[in-house]
Coordinates of N, CA and C and ligand atoms in Angstrom, one line a residue:
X136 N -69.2 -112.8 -43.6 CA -68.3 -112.4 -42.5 C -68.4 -110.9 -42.3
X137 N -68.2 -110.2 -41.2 CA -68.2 -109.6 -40.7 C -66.8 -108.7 -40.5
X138 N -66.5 -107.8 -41.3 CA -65.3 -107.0 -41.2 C -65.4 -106.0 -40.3
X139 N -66.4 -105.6 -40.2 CA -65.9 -104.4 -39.0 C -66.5 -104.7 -37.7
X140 N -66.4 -106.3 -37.5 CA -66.1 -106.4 -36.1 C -64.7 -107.2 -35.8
X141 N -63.9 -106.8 -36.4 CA -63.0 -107.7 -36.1 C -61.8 -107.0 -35.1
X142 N -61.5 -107.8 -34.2 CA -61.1 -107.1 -32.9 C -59.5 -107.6 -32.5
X143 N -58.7 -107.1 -31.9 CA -57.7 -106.9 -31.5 C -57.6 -108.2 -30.2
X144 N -57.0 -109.4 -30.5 CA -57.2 -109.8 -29.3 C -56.0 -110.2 -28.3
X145 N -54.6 -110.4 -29.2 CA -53.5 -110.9 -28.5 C -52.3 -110.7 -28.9
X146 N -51.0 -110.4 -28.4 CA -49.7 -110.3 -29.3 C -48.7 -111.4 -28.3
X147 N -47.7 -111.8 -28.8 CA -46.9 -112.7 -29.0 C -45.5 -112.1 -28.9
X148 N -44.1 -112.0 -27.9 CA -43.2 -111.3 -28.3 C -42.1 -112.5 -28.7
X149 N -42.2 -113.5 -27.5 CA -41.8 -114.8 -27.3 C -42.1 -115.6 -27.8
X150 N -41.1 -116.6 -28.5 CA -41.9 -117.6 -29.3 C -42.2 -119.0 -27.7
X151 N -41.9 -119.0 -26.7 CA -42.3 -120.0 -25.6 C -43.4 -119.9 -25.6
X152 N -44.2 -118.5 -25.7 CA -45.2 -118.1 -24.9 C -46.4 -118.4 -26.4
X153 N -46.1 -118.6 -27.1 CA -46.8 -119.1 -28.3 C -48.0 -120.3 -28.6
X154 N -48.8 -120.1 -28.5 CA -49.8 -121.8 -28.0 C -50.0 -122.0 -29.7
X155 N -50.2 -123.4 -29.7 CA -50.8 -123.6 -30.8 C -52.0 -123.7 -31.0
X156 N -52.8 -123.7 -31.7 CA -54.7 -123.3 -32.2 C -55.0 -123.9 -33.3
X157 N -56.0 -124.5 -32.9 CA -57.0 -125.3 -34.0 C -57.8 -124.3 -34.9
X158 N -58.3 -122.8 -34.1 CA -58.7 -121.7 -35.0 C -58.4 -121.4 -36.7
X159 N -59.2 -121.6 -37.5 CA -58.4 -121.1 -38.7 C -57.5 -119.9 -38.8
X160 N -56.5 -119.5 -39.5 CA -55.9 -118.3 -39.2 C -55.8 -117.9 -41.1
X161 N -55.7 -116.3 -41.1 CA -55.2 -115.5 -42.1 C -53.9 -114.7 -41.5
X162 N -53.0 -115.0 -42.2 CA -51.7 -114.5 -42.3 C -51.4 -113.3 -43.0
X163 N -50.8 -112.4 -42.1 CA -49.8 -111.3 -43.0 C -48.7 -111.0 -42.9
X164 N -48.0 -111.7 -43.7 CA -46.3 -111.6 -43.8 C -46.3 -110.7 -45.0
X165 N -44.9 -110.3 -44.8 CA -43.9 -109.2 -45.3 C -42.6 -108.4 -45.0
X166 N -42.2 -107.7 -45.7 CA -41.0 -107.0 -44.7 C -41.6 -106.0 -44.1
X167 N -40.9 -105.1 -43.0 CA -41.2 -104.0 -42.7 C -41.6 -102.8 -43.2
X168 N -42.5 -102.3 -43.0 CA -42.6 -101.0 -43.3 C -43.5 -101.2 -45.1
X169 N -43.9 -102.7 -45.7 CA -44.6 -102.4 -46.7 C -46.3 -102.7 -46.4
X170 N -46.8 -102.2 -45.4 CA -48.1 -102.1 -45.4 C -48.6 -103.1 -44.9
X171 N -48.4 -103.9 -43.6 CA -49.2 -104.8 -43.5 C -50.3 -104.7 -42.4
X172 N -50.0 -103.8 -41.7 CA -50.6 -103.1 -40.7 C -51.9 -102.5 -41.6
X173 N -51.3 -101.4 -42.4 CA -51.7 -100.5 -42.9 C -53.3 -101.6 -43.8
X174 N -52.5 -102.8 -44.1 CA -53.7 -103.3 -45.1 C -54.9 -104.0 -44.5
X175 N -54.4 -104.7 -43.2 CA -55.1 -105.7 -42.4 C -56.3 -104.6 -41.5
X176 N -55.8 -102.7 -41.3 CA -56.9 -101.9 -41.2 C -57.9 -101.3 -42.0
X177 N -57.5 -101.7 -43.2 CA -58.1 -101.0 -44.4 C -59.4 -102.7 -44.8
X178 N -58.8 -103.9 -44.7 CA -59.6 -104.8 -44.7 C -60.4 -104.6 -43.6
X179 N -60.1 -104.5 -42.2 CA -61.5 -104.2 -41.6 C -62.2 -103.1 -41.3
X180 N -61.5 -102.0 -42.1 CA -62.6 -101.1 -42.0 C -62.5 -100.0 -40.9
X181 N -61.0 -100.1 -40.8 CA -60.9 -99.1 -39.3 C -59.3 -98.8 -39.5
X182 N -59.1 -97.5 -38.8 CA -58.1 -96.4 -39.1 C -57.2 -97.3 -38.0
X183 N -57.7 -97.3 -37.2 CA -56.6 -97.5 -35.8 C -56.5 -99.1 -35.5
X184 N -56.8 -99.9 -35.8 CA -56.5 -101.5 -35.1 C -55.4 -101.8 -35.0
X185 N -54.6 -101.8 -36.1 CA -53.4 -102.4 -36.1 C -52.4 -101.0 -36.0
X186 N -51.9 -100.8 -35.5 CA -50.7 -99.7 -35.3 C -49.8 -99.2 -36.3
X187 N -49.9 -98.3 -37.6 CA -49.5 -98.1 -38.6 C -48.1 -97.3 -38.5
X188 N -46.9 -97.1 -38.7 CA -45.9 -96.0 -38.4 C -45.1 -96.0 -39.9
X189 N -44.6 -94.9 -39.9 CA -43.6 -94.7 -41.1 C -42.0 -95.1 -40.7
X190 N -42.1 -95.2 -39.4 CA -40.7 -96.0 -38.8 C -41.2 -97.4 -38.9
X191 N -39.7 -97.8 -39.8 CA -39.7 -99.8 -40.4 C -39.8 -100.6 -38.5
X192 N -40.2 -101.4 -38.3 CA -40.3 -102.1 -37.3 C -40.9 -101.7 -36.4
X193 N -42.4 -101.4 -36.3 CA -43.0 -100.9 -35.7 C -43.8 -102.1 -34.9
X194 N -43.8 -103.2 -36.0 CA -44.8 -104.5 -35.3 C -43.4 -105.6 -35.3
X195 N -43.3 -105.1 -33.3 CA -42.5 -106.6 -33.2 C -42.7 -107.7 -32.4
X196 N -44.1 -108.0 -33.0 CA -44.9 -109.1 -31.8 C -45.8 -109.6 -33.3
X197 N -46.0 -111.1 -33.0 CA -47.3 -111.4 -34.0 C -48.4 -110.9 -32.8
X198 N -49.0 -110.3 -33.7 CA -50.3 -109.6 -32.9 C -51.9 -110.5 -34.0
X199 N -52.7 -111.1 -32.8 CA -53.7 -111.8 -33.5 C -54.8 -111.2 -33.5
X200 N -55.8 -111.4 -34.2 CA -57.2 -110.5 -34.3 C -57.8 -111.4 -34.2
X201 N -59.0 -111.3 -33.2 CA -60.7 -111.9 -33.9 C -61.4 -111.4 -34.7
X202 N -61.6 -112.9 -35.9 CA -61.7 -112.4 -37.2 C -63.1 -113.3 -37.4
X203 N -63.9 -113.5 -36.6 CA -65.0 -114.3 -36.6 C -65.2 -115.3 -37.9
X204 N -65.0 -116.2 -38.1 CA -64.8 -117.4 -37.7 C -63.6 -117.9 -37.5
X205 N -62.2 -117.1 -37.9 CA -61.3 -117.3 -37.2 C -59.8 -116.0 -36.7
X206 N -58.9 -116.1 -37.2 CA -58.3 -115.0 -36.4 C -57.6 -114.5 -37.5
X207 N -57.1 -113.6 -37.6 CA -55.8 -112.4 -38.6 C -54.5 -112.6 -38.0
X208 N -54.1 -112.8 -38.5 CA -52.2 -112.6 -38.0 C -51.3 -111.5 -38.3
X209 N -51.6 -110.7 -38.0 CA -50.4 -109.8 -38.2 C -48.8 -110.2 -37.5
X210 N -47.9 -110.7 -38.3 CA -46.5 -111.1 -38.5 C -45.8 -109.7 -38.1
X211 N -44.6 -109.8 -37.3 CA -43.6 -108.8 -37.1 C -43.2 -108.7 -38.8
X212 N -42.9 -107.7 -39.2 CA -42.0 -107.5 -40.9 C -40.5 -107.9 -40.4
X213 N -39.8 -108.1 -41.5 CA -38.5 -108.4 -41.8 C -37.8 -107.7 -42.4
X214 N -36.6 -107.9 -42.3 CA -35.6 -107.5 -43.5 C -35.3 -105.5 -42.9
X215 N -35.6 -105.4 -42.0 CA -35.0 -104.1 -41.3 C -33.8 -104.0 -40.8
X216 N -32.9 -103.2 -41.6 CA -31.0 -103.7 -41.4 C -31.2 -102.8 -40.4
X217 N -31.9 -102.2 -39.5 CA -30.9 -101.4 -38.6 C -31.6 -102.7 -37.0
X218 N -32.1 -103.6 -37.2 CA -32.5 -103.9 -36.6 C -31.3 -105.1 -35.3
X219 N -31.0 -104.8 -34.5 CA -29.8 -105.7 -33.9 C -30.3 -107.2 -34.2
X220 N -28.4 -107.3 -34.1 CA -28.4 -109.1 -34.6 C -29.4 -110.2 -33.4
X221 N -29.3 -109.7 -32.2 CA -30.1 -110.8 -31.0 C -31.6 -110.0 -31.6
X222 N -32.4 -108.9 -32.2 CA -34.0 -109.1 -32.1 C -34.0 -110.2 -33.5
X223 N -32.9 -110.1 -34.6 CA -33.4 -110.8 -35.7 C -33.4 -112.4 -35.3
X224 N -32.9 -112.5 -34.7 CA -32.4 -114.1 -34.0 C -34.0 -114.2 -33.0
X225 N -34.1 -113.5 -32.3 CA -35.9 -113.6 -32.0 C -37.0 -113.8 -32.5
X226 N -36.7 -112.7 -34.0 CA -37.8 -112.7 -35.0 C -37.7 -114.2 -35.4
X227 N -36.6 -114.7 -36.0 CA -36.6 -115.8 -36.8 C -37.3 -116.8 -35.7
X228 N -36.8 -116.7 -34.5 CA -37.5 -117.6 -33.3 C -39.1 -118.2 -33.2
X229 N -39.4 -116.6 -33.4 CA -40.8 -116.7 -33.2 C -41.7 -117.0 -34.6
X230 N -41.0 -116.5 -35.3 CA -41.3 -117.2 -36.9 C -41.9 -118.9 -36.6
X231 N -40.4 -119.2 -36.6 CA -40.1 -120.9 -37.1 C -41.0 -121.3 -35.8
X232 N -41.3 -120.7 -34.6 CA -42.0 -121.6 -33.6 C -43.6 -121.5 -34.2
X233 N -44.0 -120.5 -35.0 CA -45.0 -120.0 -35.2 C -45.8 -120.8 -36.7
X234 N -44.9 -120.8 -37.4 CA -45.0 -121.6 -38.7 C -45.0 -123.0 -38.3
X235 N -44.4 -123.6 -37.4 CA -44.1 -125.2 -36.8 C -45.0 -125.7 -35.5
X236 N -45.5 -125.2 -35.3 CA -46.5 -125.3 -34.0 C -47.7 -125.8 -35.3
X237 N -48.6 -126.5 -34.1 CA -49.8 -127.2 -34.5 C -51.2 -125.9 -35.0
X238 N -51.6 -125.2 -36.1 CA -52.2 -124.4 -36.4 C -52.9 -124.6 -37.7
X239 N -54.0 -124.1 -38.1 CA -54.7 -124.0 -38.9 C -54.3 -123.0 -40.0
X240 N -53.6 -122.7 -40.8 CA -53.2 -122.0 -41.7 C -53.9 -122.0 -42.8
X241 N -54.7 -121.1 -43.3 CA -55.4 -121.1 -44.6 C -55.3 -120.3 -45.4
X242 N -54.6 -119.2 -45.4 CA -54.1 -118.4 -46.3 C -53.2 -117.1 -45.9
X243 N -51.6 -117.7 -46.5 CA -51.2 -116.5 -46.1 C -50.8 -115.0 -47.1
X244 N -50.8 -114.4 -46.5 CA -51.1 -112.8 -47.4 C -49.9 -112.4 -47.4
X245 N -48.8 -112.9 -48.5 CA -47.7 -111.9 -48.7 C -48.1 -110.8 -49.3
X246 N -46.8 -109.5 -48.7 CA -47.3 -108.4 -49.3 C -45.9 -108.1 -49.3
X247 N -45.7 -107.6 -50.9 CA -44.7 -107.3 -51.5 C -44.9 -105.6 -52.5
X248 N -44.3 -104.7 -51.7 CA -44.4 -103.6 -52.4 C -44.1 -103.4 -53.8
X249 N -45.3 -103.0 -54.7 CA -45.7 -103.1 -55.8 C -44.6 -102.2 -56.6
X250 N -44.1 -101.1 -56.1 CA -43.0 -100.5 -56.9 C -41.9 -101.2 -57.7
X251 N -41.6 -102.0 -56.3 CA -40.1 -102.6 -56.3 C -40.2 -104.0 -56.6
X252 N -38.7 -105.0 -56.9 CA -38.8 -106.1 -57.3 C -39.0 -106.6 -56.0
X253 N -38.9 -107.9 -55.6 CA -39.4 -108.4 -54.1 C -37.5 -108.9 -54.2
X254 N -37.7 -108.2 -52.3 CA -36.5 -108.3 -51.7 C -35.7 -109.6 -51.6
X255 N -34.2 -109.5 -51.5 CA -33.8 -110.9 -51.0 C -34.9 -111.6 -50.0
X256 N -35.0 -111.0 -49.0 CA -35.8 -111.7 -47.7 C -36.6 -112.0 -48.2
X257 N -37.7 -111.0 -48.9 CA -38.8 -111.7 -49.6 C -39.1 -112.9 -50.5
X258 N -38.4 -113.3 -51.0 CA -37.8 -114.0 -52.2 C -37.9 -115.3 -51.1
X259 N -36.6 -115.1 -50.1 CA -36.7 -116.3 -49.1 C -38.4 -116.3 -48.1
X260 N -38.7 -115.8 -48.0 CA -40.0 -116.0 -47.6 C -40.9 -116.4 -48.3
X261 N -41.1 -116.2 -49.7 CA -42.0 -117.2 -50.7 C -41.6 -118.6 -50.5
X262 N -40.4 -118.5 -50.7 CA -39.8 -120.1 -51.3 C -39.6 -120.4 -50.4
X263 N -39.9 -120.1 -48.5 CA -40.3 -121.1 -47.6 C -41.5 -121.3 -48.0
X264 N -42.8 -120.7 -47.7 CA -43.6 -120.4 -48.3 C -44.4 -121.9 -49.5
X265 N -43.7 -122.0 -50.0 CA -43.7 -123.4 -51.3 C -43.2 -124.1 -50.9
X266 N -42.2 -124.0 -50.3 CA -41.5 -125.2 -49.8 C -42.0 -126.2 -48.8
X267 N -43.3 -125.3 -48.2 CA -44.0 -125.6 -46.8 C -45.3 -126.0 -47.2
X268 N -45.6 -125.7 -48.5 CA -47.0 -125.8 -49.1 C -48.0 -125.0 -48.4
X269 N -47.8 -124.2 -47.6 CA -48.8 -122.9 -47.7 C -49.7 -122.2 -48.5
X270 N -50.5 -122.2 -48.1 CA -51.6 -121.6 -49.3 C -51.3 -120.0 -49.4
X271 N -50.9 -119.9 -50.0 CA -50.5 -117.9 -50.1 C -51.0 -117.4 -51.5
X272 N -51.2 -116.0 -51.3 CA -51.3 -115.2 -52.5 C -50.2 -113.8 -51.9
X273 N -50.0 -113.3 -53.0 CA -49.5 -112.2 -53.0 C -50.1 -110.9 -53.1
X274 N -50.1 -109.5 -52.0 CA -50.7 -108.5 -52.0 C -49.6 -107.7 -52.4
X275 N -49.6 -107.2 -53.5 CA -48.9 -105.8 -54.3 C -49.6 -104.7 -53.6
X276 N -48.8 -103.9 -52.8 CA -49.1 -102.7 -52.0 C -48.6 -101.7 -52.9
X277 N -49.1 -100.4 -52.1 CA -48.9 -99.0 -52.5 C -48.6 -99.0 -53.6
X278 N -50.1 -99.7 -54.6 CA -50.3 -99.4 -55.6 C -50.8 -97.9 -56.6
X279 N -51.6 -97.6 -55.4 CA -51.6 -96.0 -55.4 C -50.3 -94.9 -56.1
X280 N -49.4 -95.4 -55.4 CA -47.5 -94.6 -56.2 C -47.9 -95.0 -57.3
X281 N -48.5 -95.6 -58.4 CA -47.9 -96.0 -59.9 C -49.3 -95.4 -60.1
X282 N -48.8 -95.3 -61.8 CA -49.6 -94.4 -62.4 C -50.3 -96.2 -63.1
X283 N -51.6 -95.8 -63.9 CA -51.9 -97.1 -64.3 C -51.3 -97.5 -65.4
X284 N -50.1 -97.3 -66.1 CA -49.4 -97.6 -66.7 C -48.7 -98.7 -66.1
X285 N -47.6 -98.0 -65.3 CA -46.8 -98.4 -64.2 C -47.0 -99.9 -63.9
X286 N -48.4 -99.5 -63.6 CA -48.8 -100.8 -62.5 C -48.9 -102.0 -63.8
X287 N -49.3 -101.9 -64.8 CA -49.6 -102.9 -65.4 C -48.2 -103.5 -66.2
X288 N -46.9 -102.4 -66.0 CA -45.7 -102.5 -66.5 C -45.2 -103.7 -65.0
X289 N -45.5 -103.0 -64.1 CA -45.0 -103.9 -62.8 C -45.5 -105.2 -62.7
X290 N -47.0 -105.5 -62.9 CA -47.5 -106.7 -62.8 C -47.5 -107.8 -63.4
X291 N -46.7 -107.5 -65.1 CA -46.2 -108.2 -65.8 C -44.8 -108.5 -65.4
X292 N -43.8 -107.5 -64.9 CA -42.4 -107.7 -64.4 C -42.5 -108.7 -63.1
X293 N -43.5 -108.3 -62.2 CA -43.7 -109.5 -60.9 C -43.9 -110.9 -61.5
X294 N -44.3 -111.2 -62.1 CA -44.7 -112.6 -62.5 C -43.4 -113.5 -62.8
X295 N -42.4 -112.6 -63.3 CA -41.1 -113.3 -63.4 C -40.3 -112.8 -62.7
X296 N -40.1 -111.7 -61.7 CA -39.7 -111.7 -60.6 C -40.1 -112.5 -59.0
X297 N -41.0 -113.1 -59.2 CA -41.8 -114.0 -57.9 C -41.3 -115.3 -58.4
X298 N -40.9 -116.2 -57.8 CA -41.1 -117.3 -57.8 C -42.6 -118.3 -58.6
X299 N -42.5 -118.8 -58.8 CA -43.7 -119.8 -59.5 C -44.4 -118.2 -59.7
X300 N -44.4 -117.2 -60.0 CA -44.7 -116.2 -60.0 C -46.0 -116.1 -61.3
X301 N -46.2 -116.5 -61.9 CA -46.9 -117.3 -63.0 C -48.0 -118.1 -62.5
X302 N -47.9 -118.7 -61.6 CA -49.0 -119.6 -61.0 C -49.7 -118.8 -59.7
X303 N -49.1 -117.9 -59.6 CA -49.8 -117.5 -57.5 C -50.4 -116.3 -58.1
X304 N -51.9 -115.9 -57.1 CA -52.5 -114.8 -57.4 C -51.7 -113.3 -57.1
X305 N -51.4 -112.8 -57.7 CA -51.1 -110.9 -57.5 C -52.2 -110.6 -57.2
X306 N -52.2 -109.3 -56.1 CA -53.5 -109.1 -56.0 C -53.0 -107.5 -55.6
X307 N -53.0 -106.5 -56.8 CA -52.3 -105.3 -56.7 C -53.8 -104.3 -55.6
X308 N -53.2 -103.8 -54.6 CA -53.8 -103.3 -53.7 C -53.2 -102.1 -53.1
X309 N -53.9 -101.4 -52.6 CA -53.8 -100.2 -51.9 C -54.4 -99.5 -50.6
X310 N -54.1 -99.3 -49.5 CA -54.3 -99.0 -48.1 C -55.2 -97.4 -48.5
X311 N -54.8 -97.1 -49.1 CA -55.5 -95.8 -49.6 C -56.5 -95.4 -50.6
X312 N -56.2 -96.2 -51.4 CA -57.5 -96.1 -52.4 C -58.8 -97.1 -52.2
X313 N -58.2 -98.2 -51.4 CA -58.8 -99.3 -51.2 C -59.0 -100.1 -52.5
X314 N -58.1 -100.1 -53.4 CA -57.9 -101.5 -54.7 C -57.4 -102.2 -53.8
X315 N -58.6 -103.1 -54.2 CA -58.3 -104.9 -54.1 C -58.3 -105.0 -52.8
X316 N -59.0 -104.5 -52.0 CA -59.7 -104.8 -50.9 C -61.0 -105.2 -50.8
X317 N -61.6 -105.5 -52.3 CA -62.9 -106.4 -51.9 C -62.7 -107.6 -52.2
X318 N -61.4 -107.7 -52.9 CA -61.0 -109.0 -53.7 C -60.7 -109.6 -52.7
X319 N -59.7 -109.5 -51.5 CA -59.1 -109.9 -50.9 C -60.1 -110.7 -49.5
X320 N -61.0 -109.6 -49.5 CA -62.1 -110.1 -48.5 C -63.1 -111.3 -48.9
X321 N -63.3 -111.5 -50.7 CA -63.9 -112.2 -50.8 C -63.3 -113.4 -50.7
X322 N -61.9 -113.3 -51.1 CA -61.4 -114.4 -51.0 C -61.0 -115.5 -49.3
X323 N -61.0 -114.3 -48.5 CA -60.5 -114.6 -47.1 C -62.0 -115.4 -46.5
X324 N -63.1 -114.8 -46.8 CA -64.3 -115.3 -46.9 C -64.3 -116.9 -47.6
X325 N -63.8 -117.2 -48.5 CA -63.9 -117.9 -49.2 C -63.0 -119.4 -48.2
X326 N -62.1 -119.3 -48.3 CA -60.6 -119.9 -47.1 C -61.5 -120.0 -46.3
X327 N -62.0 -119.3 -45.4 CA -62.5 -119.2 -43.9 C -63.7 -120.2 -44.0
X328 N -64.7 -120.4 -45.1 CA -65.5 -121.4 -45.4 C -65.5 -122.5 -45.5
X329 N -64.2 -122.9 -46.3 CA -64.3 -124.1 -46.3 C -63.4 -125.3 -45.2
Ligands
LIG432 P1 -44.0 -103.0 -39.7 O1 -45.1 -103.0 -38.6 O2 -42.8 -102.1 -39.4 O3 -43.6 -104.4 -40.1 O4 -44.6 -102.2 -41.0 P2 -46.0 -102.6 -41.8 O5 -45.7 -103.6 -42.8 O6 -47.1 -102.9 -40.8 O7 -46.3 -101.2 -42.5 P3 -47.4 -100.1 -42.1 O8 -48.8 -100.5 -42.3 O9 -47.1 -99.6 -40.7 O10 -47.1 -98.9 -43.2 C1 -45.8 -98.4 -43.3 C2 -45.9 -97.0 -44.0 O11 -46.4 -97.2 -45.4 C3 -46.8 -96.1 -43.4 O12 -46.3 -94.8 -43.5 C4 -48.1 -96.2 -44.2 O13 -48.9 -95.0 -44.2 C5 -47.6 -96.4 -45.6 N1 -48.5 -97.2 -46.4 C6 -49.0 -98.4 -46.1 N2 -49.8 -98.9 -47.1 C7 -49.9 -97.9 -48.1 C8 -50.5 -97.8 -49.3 O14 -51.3 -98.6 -49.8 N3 -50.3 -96.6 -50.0 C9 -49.4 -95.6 -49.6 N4 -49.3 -94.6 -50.3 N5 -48.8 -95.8 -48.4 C10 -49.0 -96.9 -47.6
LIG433 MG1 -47.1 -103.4 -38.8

């Protein structure tokens, strides 16, 4: 597969306007502001694709990629309290239209900032997640912040802070060092195959 052609093709603000696709898709869910933008550029190999900001809610559209042989999803993030009550009532809109429409789902990419324990919202986003039988792994971001102590103190704490947390891949990663960005590719390669 080919990562640095992968191209910017559509965004979504409205869940009406939402079509469903036989295309395989890769998913990136998370809350706001923990790197999903930041990761899904660093997977392909380019500074600018997806729109990176240090202000939480920057991506409020699922925005899709061509991802030859099939597409990237970048997910609006969640769990932004300053966010008004009618856009969360949208988000969740476009969510549930987005997850329940007729689509190809093959792996989705939580990413759960590697510092911290995973948020309420997060928590409820796994265990839709399982509940839905989704194929998911977990991307530990801004792994970079921990020292390699840290990280190995955290990746033992995640396992029993995640749900079925024991059984699902951690896949401790970094937008800036680029850990676990070849892991991730091989595996997305892998999904996209079969
Ligand atoms: P929304 O679009 O608001 O949902 O946010 P997002 O999840 O797409 O996050 P985004 O990629 O925009 O990154 C948010 C902030 O975190 C930016 O300031 C990034 O530079 C920073 N960031 C993202 N990934 C990393 C990382 O691996 N290491 C470090 N140190 N900072 C990161
Ligand atoms: Mg974003």
């Amino acid at each position: 597969m080919n990562f640095q052609q992968i191209e910017f093709y559509t965004s979504f603000g409205v869940s009406s306007q939402l079509p469903g696709e036989s295309t395989p898709e890769i998913v990136f869910s998370g809350r706001s502001n923990v790197g999903k933008s930041s990761l899904l550029n660093k997977i392909a190999g380019r500074k600018n694709l997806a729109r990176v900001s240090s202000m939480p809610g920057k991506t409020a559209t699922i925005n899709f990629y061509t991802a030859a042989p099939g597409y990237f999803v970048d997910l609006p993030g969640y769990g932004y309290a300053k966010v008004a009550k009618t856009e969360k009532q949208r988000w969740a809109q476009l969510m549930e239209h987005y997850f329940h429409s007729q689509r190809d789902i093959r792996l989705v990419i939580q990413l759960v900032d590697m510092r911290h324990p995973p948020s309420a919202d997060d928590l409820n986003m796994i265990n839709f997640l399982i509940d839905g039988g989704y194929p998911f792994l977990i991307a530990l971001t801004k792994s970079d912040k921990l020292t390699k102590n840290q990280q190995a103190k955290r990746l033992e704490e995640l396992a029993g802070e995640i749900p079925c947390g024991d059984q699902v891949t951690l896949v401790p990663t970094s937008a800036q060092t680029g850990v676990g960005i070849e892991t991730l590719r091989e595996i997305i390669e892998d999904v996209f195959i079969d």
